[in-house]
Backbone as ProteinMPNN parsed JSONL, in Angstrom:
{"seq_chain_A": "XXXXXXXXXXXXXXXXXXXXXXXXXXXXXXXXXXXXXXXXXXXXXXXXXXXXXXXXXXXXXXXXXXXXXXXXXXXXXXXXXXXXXXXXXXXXXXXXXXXXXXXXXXX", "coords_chain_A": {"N_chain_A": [[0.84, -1.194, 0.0], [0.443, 1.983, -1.12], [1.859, 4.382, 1.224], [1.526, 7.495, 0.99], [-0.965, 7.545, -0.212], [-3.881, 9.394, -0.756], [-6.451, 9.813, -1.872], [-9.002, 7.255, -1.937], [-11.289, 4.276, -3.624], [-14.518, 3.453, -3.127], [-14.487, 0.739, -3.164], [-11.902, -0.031, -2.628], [-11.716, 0.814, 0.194], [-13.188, -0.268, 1.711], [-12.161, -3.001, 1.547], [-9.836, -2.434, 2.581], [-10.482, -1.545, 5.342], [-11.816, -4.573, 6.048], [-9.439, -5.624, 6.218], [-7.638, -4.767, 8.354], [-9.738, -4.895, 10.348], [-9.618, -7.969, 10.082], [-7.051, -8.709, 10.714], [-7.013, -7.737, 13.2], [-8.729, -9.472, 14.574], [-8.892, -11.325, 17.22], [-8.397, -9.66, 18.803], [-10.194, -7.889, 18.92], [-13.062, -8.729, 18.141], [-16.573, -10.033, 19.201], [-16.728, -12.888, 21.192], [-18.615, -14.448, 21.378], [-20.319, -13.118, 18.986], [-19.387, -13.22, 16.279], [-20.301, -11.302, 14.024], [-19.973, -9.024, 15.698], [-18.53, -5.941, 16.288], [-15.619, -5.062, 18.833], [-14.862, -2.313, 19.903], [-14.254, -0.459, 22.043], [-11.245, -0.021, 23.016], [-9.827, 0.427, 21.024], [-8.193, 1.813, 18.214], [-9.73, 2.096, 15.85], [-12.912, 2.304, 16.879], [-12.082, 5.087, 18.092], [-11.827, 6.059, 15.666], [-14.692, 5.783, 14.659], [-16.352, 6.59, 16.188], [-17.459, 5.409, 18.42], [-18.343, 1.958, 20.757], [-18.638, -0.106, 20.256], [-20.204, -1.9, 16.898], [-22.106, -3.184, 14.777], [-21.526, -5.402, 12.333], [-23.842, -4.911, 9.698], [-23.649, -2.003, 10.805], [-21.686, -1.441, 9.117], [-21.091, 0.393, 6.302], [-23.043, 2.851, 7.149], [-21.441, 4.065, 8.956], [-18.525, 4.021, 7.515], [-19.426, 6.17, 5.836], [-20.025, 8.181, 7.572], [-17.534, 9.015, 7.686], [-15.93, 9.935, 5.743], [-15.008, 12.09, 3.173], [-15.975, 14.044, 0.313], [-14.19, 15.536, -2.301], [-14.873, 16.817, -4.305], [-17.406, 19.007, -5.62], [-18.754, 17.576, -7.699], [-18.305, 15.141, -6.864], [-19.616, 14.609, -4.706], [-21.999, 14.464, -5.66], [-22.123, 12.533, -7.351], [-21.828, 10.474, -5.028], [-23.538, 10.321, -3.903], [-25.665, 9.709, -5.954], [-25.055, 6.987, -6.49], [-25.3, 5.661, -3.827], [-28.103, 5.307, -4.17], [-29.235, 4.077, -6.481], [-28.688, 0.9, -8.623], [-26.058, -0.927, -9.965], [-26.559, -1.946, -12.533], [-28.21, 0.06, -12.807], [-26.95, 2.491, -13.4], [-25.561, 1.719, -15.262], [-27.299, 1.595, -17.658], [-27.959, 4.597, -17.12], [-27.623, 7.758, -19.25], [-25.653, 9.202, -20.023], [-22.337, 11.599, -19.535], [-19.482, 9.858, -20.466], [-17.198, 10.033, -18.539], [-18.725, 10.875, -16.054], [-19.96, 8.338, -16.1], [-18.018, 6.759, -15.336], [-16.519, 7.837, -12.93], [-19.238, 7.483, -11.284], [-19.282, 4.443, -11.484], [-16.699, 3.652, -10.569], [-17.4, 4.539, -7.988], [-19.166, 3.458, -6.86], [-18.36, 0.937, -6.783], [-18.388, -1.907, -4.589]], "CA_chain_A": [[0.0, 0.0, 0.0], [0.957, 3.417, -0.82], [1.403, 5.691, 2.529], [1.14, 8.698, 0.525], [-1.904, 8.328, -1.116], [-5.122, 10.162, -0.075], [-8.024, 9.489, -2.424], [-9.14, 5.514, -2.267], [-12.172, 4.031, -4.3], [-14.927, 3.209, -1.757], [-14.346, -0.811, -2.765], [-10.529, -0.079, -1.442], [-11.695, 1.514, 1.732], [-13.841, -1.635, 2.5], [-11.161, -4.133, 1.472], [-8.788, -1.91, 3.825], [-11.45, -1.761, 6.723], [-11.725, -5.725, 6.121], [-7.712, -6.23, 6.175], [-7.78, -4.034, 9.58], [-10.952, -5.801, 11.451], [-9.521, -9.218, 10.301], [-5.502, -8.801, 11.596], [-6.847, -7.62, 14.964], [-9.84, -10.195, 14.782], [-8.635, -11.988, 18.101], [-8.786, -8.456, 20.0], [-12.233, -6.591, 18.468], [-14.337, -9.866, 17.733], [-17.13, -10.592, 19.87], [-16.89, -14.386, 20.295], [-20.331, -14.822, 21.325], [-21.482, -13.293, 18.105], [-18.78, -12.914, 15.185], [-20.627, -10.446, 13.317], [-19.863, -7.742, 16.351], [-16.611, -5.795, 17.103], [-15.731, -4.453, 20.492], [-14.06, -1.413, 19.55], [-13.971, 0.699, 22.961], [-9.907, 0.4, 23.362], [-9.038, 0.324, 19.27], [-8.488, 3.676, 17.009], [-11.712, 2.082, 14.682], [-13.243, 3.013, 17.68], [-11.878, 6.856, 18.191], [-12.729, 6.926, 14.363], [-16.231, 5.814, 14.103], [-16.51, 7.22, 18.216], [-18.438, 4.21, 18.689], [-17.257, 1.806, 21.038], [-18.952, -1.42, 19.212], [-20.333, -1.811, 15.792], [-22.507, -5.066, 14.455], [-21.579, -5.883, 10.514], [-24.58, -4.065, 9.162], [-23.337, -0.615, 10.632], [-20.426, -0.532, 8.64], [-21.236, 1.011, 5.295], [-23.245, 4.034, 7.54], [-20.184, 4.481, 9.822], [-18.012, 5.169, 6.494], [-19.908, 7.365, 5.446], [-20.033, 9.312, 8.012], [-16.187, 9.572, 7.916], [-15.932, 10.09, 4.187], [-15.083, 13.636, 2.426], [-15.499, 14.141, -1.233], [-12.899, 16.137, -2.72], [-15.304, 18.192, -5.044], [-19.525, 18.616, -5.514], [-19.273, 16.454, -8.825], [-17.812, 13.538, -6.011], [-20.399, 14.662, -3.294], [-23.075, 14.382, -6.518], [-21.849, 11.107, -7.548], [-21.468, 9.422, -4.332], [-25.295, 10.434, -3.874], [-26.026, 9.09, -6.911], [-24.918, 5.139, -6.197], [-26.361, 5.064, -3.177], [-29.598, 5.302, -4.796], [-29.151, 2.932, -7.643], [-28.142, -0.507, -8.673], [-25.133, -0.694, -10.709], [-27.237, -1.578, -13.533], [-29.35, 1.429, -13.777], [-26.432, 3.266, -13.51], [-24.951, 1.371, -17.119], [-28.714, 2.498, -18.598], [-28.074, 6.055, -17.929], [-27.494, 8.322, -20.441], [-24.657, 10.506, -19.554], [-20.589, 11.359, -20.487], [-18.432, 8.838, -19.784], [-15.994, 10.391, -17.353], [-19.093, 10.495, -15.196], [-20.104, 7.111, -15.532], [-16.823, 5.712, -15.316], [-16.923, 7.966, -11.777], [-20.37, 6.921, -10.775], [-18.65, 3.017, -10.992], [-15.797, 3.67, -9.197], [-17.494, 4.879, -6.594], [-20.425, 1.911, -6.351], [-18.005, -0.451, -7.007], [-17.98, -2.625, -3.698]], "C_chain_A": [[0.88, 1.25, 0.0], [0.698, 4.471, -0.057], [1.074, 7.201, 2.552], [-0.162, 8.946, -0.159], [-3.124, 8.486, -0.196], [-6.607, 10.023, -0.678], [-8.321, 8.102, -2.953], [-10.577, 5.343, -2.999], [-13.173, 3.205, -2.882], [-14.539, 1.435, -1.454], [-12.902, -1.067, -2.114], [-10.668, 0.228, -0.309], [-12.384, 0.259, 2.347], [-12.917, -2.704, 2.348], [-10.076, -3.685, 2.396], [-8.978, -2.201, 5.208], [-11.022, -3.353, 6.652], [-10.327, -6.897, 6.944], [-7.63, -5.752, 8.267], [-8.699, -4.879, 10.45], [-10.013, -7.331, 11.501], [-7.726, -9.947, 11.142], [-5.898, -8.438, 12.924], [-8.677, -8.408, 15.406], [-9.922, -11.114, 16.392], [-8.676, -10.613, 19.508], [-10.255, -7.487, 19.79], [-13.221, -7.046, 18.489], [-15.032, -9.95, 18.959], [-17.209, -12.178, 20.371], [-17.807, -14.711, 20.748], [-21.179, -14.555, 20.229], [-20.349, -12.369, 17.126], [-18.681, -11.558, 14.193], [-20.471, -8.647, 14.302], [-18.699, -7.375, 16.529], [-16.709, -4.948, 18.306], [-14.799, -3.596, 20.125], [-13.562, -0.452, 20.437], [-12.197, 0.672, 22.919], [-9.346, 0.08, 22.084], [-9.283, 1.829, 18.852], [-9.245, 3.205, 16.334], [-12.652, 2.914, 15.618], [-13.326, 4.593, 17.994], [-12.734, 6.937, 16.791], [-14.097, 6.878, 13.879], [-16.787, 6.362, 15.427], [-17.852, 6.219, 18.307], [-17.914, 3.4, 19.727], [-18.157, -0.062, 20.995], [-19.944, -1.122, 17.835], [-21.299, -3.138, 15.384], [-22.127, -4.439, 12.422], [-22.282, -4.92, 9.461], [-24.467, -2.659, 8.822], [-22.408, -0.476, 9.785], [-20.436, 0.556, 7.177], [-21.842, 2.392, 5.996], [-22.49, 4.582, 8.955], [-19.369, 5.105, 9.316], [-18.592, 6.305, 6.062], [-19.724, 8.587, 6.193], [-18.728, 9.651, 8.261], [-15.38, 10.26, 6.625], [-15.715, 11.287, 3.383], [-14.686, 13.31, 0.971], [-15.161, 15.171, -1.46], [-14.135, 17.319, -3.706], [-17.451, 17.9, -5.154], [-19.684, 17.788, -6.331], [-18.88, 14.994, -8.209], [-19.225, 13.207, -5.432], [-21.751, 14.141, -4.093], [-22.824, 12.939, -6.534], [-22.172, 10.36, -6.602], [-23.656, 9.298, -3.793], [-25.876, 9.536, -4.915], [-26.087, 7.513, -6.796], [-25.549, 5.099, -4.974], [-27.39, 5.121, -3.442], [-30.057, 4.68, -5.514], [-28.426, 2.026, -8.02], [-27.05, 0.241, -10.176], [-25.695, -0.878, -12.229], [-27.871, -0.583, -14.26], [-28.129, 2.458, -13.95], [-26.038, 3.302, -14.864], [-26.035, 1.851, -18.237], [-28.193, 3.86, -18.596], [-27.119, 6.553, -18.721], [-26.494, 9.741, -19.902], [-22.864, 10.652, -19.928], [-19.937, 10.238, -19.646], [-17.713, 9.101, -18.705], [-16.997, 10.474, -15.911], [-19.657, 9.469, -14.704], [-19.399, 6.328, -14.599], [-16.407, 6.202, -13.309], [-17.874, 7.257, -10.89], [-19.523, 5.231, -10.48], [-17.51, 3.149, -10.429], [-16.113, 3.913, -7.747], [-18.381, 3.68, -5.804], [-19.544, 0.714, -6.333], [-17.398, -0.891, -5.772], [-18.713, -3.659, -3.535]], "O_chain_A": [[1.765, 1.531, 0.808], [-0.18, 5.314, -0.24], [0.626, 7.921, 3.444], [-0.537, 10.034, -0.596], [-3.327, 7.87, 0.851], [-7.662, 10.113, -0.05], [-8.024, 7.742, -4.092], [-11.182, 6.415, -3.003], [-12.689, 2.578, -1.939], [-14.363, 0.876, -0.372], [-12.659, -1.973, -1.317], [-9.728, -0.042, 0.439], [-12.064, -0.133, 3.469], [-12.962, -3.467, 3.313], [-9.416, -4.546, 2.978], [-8.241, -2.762, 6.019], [-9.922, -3.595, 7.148], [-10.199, -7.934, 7.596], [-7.581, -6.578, 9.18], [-8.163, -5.573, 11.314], [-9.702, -7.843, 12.577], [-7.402, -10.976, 11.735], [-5.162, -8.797, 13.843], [-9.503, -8.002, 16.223], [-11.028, -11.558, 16.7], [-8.913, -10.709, 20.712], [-10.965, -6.713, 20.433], [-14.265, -6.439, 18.726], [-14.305, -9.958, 19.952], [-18.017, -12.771, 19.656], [-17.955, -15.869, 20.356], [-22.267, -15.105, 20.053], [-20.346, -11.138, 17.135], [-17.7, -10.964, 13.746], [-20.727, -7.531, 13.85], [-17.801, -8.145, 16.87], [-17.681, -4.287, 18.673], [-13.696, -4.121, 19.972], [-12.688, 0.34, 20.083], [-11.854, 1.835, 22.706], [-8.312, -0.589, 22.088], [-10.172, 2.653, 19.07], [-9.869, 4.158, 15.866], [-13.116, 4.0, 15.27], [-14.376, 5.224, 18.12], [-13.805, 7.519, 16.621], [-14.614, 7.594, 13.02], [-18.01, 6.503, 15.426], [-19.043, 6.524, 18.237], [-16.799, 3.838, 20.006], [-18.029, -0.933, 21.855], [-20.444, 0.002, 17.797], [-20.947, -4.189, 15.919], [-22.429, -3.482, 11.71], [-21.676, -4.286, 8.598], [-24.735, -2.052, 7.786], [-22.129, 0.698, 9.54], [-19.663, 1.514, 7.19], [-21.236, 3.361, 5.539], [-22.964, 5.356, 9.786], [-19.015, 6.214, 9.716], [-18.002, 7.383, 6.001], [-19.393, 9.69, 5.759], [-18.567, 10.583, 9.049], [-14.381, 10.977, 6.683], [-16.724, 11.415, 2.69], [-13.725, 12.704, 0.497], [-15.764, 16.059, -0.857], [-14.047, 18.544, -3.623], [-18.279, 17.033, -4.875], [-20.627, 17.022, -6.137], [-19.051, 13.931, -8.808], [-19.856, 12.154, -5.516], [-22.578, 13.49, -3.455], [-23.356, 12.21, -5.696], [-22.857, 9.397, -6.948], [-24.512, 8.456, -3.519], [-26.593, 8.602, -4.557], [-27.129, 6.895, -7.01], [-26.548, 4.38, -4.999], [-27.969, 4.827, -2.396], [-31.275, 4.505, -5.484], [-27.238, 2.238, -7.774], [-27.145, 1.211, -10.928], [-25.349, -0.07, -13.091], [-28.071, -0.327, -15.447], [-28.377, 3.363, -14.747], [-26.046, 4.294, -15.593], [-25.783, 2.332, -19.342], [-27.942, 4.424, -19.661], [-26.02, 6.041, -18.932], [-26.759, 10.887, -19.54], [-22.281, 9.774, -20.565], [-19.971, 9.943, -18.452], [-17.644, 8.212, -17.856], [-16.481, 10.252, -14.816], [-19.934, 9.297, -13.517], [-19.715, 5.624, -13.64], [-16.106, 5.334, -12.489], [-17.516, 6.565, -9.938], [-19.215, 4.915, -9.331], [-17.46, 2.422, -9.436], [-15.481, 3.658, -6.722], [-18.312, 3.203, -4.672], [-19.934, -0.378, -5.92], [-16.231, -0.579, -5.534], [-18.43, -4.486, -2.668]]}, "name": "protein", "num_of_chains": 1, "seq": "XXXXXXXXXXXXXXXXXXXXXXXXXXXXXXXXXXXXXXXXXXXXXXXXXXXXXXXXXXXXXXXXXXXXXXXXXXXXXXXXXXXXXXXXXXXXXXXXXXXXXXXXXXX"}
């Protein structure tokens, strides 16, 4: 991974998250119920200021940590959550913002 870079695709930020939860899976895991993490004494924790999580929350946890870089991001990222990757290939629009729009849905 490159330590310099700053703008990830949201399916890298979940494959990152993933890499992160699953190397400290023996200190965050619930083991009564897999799908929970115990986050009070981890930095996931400081960063989602949560101090557990179940599975489900995680897509509206990123979010709320998430800054897009310009309004045609902040537009976009609006945009996929609203629609299946399909309807997105229907619409009718320039390429450079499709090809956005799927980078950003793509997880």
């Amino acid at each position: 991974a490159d330590p310099t870079q700053t703008v990830f695709s949201y399916k890298h930020i979940l494959q990152l998250l993933s890499q992160y939860i699953c190397s400290r899976r023996s200190t965050i895991m619930d083991p009564r119920n897999i799908k929970l993490a115990l986050v009070d004494n981890d930095p996931l924790g400081v960063a989602f200021k949560v101090s557990a999580f179940h599975r489900c929350q995680v897509r509206h946890l990123l979010d709320q940590q998430l800054i897009c870089l310009s309004l045609t991001q902040l537009t976009a990222w609006n945009i996929v959550r609203c629609i299946s990757s399909k309807e997105m290939q229907m619409m009718n629009m320039p390429r450079e913002v499709k090809e956005m729009l799927m980078l950003m849905g793509a997880a």
